[in-house]
PDB file of C-alpha atoms in Angstrom:
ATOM      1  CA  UNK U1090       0.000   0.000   0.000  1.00  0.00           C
ATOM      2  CA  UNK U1091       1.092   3.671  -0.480  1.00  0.00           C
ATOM      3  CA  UNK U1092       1.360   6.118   2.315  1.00  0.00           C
ATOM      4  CA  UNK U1093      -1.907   8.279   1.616  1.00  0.00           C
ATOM      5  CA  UNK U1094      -3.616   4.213   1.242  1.00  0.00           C
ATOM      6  CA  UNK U1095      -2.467   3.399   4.365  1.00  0.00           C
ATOM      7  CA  UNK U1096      -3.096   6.497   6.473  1.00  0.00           C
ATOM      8  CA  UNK U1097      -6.812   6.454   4.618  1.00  0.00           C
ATOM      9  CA  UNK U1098      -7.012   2.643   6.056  1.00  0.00           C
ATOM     10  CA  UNK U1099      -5.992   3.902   9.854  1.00  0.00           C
ATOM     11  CA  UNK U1100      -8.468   6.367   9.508  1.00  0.00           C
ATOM     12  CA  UNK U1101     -10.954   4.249   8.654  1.00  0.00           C
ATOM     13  CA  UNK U1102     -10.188   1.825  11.171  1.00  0.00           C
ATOM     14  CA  UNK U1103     -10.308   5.029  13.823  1.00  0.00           C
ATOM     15  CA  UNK U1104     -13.980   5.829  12.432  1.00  0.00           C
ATOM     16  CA  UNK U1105     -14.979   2.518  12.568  1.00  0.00           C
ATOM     17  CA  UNK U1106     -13.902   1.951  16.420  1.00  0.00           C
ATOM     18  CA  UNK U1107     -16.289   5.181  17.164  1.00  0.00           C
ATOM     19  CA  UNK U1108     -19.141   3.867  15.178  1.00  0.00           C
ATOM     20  CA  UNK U1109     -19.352   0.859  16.681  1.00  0.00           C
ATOM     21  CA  UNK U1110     -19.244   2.486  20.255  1.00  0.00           C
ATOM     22  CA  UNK U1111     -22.080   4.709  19.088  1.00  0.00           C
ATOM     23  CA  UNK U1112     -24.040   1.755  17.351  1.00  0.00           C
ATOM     24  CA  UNK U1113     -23.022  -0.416  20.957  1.00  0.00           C
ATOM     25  CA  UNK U1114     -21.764  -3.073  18.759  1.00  0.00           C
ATOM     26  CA  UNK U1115     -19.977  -4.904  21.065  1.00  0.00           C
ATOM     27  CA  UNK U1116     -18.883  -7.790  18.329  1.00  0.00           C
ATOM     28  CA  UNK U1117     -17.500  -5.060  16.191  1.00  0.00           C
ATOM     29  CA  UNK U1118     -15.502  -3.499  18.892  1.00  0.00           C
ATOM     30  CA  UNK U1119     -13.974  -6.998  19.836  1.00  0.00           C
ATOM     31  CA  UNK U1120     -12.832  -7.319  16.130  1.00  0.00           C
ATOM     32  CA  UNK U1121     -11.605  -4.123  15.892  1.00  0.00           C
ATOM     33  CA  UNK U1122      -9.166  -4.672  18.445  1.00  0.00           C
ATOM     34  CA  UNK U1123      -5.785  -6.308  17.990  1.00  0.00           C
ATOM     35  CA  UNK U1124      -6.011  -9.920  18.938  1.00  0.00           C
ATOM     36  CA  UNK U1125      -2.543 -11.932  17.621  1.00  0.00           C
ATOM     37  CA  UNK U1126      -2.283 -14.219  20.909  1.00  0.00           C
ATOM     38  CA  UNK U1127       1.152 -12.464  22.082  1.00  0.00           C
ATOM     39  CA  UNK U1128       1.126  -8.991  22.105  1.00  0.00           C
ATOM     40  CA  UNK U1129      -1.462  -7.413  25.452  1.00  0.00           C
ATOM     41  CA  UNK U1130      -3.496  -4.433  24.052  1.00  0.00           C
ATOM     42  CA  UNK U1131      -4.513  -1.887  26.443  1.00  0.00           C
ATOM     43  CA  UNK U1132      -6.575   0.998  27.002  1.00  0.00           C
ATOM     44  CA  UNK U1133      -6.947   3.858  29.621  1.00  0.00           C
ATOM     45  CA  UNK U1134     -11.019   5.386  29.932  1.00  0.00           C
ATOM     46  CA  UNK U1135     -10.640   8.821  31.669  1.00  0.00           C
ATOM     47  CA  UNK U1136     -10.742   8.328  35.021  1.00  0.00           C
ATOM     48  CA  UNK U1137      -9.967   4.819  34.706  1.00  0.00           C
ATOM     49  CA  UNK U1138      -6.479   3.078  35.583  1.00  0.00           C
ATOM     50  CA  UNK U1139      -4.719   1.376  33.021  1.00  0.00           C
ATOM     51  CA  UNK U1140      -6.797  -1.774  31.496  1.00  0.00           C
ATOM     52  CA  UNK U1141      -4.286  -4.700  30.269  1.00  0.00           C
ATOM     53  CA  UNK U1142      -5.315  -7.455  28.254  1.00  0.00           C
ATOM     54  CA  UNK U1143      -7.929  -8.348  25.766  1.00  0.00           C
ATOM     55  CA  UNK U1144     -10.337  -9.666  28.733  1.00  0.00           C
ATOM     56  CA  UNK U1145      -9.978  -6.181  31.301  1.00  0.00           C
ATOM     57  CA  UNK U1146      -9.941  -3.930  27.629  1.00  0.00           C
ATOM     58  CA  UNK U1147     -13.293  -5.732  26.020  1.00  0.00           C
ATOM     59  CA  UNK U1148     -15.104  -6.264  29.304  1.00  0.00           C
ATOM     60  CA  UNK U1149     -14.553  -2.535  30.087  1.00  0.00           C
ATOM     61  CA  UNK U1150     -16.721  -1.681  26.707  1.00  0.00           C
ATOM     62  CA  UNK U1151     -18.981  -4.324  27.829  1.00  0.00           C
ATOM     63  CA  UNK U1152     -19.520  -1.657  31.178  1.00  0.00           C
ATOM     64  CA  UNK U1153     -19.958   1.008  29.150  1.00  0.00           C
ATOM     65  CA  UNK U1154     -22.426  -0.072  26.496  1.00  0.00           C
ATOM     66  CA  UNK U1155     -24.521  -1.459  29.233  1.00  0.00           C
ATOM     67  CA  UNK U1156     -24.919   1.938  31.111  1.00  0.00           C
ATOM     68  CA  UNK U1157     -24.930   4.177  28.559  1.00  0.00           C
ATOM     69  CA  UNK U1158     -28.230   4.411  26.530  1.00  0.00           C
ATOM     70  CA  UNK U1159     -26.611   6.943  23.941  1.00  0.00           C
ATOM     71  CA  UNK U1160     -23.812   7.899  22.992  1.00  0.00           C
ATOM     72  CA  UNK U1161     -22.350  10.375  19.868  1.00  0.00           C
ATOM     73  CA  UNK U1162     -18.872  11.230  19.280  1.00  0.00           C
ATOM     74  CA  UNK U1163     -18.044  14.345  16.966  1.00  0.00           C
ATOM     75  CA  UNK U1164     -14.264  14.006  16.859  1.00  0.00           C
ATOM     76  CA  UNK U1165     -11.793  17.030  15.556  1.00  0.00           C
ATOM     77  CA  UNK U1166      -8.200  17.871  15.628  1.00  0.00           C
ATOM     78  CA  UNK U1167      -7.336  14.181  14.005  1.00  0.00           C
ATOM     79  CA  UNK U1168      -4.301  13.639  13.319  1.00  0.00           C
ATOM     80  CA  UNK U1169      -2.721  10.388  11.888  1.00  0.00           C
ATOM     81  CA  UNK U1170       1.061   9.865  11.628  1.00  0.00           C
ATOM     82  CA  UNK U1171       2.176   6.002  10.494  1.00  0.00           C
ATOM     83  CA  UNK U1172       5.197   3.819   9.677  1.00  0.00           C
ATOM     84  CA  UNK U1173       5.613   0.572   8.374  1.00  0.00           C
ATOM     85  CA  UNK U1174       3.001  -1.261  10.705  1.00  0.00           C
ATOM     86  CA  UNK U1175       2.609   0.980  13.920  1.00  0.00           C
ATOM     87  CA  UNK U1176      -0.008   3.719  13.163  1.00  0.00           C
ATOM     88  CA  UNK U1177      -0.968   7.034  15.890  1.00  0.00           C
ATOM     89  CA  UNK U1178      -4.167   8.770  15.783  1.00  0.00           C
ATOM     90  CA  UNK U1179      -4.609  11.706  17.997  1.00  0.00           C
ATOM     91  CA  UNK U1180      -8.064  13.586  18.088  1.00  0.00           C
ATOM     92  CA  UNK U1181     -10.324  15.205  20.728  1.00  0.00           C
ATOM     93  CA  UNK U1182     -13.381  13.629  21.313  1.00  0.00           C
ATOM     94  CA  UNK U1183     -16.214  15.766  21.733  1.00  0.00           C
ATOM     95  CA  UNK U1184     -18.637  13.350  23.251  1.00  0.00           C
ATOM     96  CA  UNK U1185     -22.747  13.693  23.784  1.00  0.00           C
ATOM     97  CA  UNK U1186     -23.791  10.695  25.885  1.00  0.00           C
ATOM     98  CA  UNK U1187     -26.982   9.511  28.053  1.00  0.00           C
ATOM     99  CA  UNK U1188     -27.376   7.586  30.888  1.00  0.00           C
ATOM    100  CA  UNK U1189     -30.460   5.478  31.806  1.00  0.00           C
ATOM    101  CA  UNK U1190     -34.007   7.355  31.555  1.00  0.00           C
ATOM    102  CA  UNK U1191     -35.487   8.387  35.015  1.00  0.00           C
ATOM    103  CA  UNK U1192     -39.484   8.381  35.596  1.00  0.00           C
ATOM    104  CA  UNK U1193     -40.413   6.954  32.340  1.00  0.00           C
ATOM    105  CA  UNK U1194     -38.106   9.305  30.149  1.00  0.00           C
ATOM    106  CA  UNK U1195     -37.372   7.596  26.852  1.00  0.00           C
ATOM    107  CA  UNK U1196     -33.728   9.017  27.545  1.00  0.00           C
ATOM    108  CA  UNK U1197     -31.867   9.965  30.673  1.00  0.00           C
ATOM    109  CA  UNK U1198     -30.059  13.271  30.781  1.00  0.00           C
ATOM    110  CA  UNK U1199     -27.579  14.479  27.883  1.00  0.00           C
ATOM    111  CA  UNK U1200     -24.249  15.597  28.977  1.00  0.00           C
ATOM    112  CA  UNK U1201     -21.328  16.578  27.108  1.00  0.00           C
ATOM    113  CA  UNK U1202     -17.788  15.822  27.736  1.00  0.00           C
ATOM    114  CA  UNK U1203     -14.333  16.610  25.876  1.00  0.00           C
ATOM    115  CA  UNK U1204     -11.563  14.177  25.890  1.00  0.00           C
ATOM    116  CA  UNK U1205      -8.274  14.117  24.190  1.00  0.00           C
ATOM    117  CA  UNK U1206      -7.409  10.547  22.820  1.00  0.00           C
ATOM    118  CA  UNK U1207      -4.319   8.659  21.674  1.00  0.00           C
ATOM    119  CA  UNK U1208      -5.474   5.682  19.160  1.00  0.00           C
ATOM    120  CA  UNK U1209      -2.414   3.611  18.114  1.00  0.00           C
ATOM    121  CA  UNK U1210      -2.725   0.722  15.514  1.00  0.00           C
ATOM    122  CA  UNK U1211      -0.985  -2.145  14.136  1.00  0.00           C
ATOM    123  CA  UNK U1212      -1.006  -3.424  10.750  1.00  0.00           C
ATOM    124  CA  UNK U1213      -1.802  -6.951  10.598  1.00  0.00           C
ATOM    125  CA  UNK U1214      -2.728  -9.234   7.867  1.00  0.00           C
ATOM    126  CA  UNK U1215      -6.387  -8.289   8.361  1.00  0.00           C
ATOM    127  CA  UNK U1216      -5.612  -5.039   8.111  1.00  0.00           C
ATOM    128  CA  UNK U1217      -5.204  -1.800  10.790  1.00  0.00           C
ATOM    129  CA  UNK U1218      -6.032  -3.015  14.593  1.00  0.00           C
ATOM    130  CA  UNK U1219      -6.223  -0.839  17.850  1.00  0.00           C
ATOM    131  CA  UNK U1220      -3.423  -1.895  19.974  1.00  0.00           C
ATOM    132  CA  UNK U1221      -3.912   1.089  22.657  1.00  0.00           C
ATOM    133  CA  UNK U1222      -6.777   3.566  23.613  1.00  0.00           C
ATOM    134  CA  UNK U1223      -5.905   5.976  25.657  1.00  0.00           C
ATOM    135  CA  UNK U1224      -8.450   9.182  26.577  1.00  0.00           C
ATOM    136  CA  UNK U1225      -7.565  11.801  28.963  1.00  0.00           C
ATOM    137  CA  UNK U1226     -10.561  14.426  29.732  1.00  0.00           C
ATOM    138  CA  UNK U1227      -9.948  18.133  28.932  1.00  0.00           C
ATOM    139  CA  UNK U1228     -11.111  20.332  32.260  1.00  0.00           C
ATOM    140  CA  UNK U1229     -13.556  23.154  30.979  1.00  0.00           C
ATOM    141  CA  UNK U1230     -12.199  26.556  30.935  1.00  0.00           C
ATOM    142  CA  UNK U1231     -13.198  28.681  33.046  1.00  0.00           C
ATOM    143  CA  UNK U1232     -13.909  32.885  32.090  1.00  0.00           C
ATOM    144  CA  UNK U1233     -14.563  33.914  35.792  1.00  0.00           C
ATOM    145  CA  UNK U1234     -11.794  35.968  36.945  1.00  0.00           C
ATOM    146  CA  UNK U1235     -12.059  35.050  40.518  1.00  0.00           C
ATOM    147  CA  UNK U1236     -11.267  31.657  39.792  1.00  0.00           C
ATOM    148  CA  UNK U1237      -7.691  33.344  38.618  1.00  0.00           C
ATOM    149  CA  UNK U1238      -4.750  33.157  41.205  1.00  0.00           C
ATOM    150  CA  UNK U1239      -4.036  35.965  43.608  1.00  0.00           C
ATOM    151  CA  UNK U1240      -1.608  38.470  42.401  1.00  0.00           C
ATOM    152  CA  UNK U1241      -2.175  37.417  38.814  1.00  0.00           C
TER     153      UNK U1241
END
């Protein structure tokens, strides 16, 4: 493949790992993941401590799926840089998610919530898999000036 294939190919593997976590597709998520029998994959949630291993990574999507009823990631500032097989997608996530409905609400309550993430990917023969997730959350800024340090 040539360069612009192969970066086109991460990025499509990095869009598909977000639609499947908005669809909840749990199957799809466990594909997309890099699964060669020797090397661990990991992944850090925000929040979370470091998740090693296809069992803690997968069953940690598993959590998620089943206590979030929606979920919608807008992502911008991607970036992709590759080599040969090793592939590193940064992007913030701008998330809108949903927990469970209260008093017979079709949907719980809609929050927002911006996270930087690191994506990196392998190349393997069935093409580009996620070796490590990594999202850290971005604190909100804040325009009040008394939140500003004294003598600044």
């Amino acid at each position: 493949m040539t360069h612009t294939a192969d970066t086109e190919a991460v990025q499509a593997a990095n869009t598909a790992f977000y639609e499947a976590m908005e669809r909840g597709d749990f199957e799809e998520i466990s594909t997309l993941w890099l699964d060669d029998g020797a090397t661990p994959i990991s992944c850090v949630h925000p929040g979370w401590p470091v998740l090693t291993g296809r069992g803690e990574v997968l069953r940690s999507y598993a959590l998620i799926m089943a206590n979030t009823e929606y979920i919608q990631f807008f992502l911008t500032d991607v970036k992709t840089s590759l080599t040969t097989d090793v592939a590193v997608v940064t992007c913030t996530e701008n998330i809108l998610s949903g927990g469970p409905a209260e008093d017979g609400a079709e949907l719980g309550p809609l929050v927002g919530q911006l996270v930087v993430a690191t994506n990196v990917f392998r190349r393997t023969p069935d093409g580009w898999k996620i070796w490590s997730h990594h999202g850290s959350p971005v604190l909100a800024e804040s325009d009040d000036e008394d939140d500003e340090e004294p003598g600044t």
